[in-house]
Tab-separated table of C-alpha atoms in Angstrom:
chain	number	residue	atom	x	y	z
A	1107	UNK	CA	0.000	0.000	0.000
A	1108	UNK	CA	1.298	3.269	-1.125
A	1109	UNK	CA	0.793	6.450	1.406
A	1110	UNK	CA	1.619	9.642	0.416
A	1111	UNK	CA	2.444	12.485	3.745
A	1112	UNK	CA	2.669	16.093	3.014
A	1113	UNK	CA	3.114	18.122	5.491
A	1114	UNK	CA	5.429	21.248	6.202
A	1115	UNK	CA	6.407	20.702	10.434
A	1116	UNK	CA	9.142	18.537	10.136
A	1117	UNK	CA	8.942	17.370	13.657
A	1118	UNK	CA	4.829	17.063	12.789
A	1119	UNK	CA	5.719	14.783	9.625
A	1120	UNK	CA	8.017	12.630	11.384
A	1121	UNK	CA	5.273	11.841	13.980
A	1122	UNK	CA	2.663	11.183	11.332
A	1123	UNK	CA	5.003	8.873	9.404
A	1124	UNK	CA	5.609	6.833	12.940
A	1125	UNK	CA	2.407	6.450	13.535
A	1126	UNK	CA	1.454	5.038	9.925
A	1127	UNK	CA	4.459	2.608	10.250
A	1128	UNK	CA	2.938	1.269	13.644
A	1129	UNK	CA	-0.095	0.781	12.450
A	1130	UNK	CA	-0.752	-0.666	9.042
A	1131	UNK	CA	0.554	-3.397	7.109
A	1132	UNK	CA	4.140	-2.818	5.472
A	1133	UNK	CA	2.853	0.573	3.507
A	1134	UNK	CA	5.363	2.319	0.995
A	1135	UNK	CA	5.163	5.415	2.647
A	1136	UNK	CA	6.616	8.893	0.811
A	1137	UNK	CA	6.765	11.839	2.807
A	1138	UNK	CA	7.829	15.513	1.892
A	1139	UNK	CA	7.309	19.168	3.127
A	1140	UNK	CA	7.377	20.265	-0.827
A	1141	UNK	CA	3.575	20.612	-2.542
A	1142	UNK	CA	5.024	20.238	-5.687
A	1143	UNK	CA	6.999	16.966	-4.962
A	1144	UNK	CA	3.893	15.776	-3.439
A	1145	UNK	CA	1.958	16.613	-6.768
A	1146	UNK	CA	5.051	14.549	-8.420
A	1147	UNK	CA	4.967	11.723	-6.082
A	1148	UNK	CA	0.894	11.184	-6.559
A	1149	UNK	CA	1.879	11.316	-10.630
A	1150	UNK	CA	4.380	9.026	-10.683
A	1151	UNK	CA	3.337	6.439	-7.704
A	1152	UNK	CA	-0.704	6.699	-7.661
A	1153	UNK	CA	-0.464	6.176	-3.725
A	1154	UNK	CA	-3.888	4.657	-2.039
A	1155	UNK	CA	-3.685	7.052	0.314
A	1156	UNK	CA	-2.600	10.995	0.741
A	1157	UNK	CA	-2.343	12.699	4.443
A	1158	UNK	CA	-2.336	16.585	3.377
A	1159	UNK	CA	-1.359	19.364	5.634
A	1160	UNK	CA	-3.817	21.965	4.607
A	1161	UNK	CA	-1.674	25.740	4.995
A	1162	UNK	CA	2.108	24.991	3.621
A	1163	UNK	CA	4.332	27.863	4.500
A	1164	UNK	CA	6.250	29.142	1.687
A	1165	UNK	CA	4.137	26.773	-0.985
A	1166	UNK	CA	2.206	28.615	-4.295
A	1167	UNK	CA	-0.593	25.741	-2.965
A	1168	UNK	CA	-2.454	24.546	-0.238
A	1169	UNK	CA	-3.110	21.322	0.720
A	1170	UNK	CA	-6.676	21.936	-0.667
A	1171	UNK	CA	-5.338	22.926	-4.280
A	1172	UNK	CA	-2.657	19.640	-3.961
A	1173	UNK	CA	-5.929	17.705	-2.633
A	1174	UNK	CA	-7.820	18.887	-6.358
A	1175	UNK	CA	-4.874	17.976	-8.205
A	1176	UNK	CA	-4.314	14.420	-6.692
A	1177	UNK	CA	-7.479	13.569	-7.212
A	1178	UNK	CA	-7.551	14.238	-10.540
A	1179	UNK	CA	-4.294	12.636	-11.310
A	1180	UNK	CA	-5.785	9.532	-9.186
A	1181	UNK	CA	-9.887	9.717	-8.069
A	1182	UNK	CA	-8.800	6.808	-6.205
A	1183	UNK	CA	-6.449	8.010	-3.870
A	1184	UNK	CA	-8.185	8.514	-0.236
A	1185	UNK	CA	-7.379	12.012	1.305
A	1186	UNK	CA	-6.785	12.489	5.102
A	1187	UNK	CA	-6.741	16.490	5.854
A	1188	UNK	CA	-4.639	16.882	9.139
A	1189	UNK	CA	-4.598	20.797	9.567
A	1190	UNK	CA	-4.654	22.814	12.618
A	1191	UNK	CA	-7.350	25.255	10.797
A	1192	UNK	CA	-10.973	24.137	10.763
A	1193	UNK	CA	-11.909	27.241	8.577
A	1194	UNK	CA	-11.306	24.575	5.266
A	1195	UNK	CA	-13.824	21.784	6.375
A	1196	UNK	CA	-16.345	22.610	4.139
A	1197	UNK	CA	-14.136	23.430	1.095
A	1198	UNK	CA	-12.368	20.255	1.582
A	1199	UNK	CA	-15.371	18.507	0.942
A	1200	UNK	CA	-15.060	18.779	-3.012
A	1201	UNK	CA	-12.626	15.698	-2.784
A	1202	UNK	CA	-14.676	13.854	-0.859
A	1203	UNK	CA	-11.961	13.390	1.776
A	1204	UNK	CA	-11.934	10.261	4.208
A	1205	UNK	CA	-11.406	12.698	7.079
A	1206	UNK	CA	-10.644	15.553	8.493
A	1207	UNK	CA	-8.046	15.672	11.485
A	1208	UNK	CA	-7.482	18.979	13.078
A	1209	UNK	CA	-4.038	19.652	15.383
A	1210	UNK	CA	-3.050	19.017	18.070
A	1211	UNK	CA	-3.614	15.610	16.789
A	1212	UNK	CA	-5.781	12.867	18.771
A	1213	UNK	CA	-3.579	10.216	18.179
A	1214	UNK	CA	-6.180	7.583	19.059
A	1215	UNK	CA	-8.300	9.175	15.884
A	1216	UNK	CA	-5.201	9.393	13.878
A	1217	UNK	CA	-4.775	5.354	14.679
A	1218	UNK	CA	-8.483	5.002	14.127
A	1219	UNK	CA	-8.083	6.675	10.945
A	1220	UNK	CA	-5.431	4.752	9.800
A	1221	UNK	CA	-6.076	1.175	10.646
A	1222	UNK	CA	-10.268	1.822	9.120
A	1223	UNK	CA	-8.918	3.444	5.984
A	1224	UNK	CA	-6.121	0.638	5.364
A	1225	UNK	CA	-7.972	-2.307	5.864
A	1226	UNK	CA	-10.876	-0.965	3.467
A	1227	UNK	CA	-8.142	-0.105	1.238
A	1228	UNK	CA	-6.464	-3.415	1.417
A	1229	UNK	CA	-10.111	-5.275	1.400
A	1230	UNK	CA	-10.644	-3.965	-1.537
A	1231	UNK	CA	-7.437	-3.913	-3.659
A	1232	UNK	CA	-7.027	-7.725	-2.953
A	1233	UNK	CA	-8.379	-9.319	-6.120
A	1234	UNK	CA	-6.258	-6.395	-7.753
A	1235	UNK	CA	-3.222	-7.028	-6.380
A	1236	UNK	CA	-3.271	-10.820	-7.427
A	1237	UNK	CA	-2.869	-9.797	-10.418
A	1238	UNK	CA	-3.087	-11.680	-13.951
A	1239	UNK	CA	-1.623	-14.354	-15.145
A	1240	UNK	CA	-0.768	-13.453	-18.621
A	1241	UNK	CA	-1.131	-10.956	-21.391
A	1242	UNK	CA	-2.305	-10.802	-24.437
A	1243	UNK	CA	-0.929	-8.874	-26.941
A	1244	UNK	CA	-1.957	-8.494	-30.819
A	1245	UNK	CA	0.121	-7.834	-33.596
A	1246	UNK	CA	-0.756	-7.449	-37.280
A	1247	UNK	CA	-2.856	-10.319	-37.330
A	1248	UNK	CA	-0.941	-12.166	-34.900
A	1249	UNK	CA	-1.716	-12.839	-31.161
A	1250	UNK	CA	1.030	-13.247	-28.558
A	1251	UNK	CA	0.243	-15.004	-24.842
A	1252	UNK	CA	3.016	-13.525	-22.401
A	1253	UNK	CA	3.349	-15.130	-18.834
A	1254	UNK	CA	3.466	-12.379	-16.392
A	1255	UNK	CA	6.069	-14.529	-14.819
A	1256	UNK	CA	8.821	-13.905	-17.878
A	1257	UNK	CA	8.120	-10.264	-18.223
A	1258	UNK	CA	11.239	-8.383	-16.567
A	1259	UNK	CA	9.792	-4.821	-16.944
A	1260	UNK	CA	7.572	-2.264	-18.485
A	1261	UNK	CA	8.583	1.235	-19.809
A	1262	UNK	CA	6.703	4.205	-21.345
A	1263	UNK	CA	8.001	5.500	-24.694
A	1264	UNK	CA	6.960	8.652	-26.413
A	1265	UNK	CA	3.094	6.998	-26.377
A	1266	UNK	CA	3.243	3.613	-26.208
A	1267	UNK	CA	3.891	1.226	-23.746
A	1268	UNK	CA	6.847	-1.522	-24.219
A	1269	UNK	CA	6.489	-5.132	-22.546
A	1270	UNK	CA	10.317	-6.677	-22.201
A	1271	UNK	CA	10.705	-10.235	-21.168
A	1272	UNK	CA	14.381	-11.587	-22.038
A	1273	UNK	CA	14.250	-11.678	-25.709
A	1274	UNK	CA	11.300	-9.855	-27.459
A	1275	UNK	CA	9.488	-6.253	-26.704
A	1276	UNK	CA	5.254	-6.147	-27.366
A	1277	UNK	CA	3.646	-2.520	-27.312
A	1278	UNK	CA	0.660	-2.439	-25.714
A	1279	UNK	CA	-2.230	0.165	-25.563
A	1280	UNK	CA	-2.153	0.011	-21.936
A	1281	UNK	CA	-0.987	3.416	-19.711
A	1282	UNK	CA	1.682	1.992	-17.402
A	1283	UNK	CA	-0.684	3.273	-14.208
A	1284	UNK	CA	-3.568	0.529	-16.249
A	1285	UNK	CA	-0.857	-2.393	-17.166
A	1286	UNK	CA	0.941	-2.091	-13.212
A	1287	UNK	CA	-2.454	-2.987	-11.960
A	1288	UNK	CA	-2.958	-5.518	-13.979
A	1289	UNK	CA	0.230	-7.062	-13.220
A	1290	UNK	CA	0.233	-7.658	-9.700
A	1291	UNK	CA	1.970	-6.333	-6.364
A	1292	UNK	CA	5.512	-8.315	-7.299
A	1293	UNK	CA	5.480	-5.595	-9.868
A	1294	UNK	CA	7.058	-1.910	-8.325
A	1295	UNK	CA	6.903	1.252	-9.686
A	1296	UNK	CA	10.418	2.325	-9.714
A	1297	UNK	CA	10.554	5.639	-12.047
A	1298	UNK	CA	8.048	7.414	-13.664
A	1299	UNK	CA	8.427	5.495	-16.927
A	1300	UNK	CA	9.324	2.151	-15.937
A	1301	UNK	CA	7.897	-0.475	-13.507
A	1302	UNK	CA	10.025	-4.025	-12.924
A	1303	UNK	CA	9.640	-6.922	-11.539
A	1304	UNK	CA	10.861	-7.792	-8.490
A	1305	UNK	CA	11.700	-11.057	-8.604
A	1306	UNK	CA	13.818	-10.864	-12.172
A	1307	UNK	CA	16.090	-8.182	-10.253
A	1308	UNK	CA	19.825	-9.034	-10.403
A	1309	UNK	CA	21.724	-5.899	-9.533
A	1310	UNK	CA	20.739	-2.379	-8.823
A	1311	UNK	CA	23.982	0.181	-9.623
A	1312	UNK	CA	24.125	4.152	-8.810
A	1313	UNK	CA	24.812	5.585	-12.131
A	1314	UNK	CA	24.255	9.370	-11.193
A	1315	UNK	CA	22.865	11.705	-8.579
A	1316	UNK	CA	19.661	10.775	-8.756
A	1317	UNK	CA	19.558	7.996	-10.812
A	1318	UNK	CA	20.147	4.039	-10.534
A	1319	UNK	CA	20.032	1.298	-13.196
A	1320	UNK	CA	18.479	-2.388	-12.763
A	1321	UNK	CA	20.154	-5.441	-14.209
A	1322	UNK	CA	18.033	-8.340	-14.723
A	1323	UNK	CA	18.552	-12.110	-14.712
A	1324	UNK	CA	19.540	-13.970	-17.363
A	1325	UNK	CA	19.231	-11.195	-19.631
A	1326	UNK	CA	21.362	-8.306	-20.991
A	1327	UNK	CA	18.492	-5.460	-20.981
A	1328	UNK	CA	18.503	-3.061	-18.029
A	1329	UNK	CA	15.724	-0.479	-16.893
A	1330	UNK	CA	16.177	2.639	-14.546
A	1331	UNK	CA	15.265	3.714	-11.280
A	1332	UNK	CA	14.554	6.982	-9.564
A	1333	UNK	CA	15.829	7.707	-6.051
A	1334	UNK	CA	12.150	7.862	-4.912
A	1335	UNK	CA	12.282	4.429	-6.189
A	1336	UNK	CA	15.428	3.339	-4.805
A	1337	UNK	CA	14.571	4.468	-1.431
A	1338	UNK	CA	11.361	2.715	-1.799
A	1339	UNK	CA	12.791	-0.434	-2.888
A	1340	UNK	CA	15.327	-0.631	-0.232
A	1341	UNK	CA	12.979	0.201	2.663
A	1342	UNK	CA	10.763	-3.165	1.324
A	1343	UNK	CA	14.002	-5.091	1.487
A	1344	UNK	CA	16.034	-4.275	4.301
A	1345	UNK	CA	14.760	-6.448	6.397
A	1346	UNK	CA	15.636	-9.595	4.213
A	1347	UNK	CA	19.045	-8.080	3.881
A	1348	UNK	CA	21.596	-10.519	5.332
């Protein structure tokens, strides 16, 4: 499950963040004090879930503007206000938020909040998150049957979309949002162009500042990775790290 946490108090962040850890299943959680890297983050990652700070010192937006925007990047994603202001209630209500927290937080609400809205979440994304089994792809007048299982990663090009397994490419009229979906939860979202899957990972290499390259098994093609991504990735591992 992928939460998104804006919010400006660092201190205030940090506490949110703890509490979301504690109390839901193994989330991919990205926090940031930055409206526009929260706009960026609910582009690129879709998250299930977005905790908005409503006033943002320095910011051109408010959480309320961020709230319009996310939700019309993803109508899915559930929005938790947590503001100190209750001035906004009503004009928050054009996203149809899940709720409305004010500060000084009641952390039993905040848990109550969070353990409700993940297990609907989860409930519901369940069947999703199985995923398929294989794809079907058409060509000309040909038809090609690709096991999820051999595909080693998806990547956005211009307009299409571009299936690799080990050997062959297949465009595909899905969006990547649509075909990572459809794939299943083995499948992350590592950059904004390109999602892999985890299980054909080989080697992940720092090849600039901010950005790292994936080698694959048994196969010569590589895909990229953000730093968003990387952190991501690594936070779902460490724990198997020997």
């Amino acid at each position: 499950m992928k939460i998104l946490i804006l919010e400006d108090e660092d201190y205030t962040r940090r506490f949110i963040k703890k509490i979301v850890l504690e109390n839901s299943s193994s989330p991919q959680i990205f926090d940031t004090s930055s409206g526009k890297e929260a706009i960026s983050l609910a582009r690129e990652y879709m998250p299930e879930i977005a905790m908005l700070d409503v006033e943002l010192e320095g910011e051109d937006f408010n959480g309320l503007e961020i709230a319009r925007i996310i939700h019309k990047i993803s109508p899915e994603t559930k929005i938790v206000f947590i503001t100190g202001h209750s001035k906004y209630a009503v004009s928050a209500f054009d996203v149809h938020p899940y709720d409305y927290i004010l500060k000084p937080i009641n952390v039993k609400r905040l848990i109550e909040t969070i353990v409700t809205l993940t297990n609907y979440v989860s409930k519901n994304s369940s069947n999703e998150n199985r995923g398929i089994n294989r794809i079907v792809v058409k060509s000309g007048g040909e038809m090609f049957f690709i096991s999820v299982n051999d595909i080693l990663y998806a990547e956005r090009l211009d307009r299409d979309t571009v299936i690799h397994d080990s050997k062959n490419t297949y465009s595909v009229q899905d969006s990547l949002q649509e075909l990572e979906k459809k794939l299943g939860n083995k499948f992350l979202r590592v950059h904004k162009s390109y999602i892999v899957n985890e299980e054909k990972i080989k080697k992940i290499t720092e090849i600039g500042e901010r950005v790292y390259q994936i080698e694959f098994l048994n196969s010569d093609k590589v895909a990229l990775m953000s730093r968003s991504g990387f952190k991501e990735f690594r936070e779902k591992i460490e724990n198997l790290t020997l």
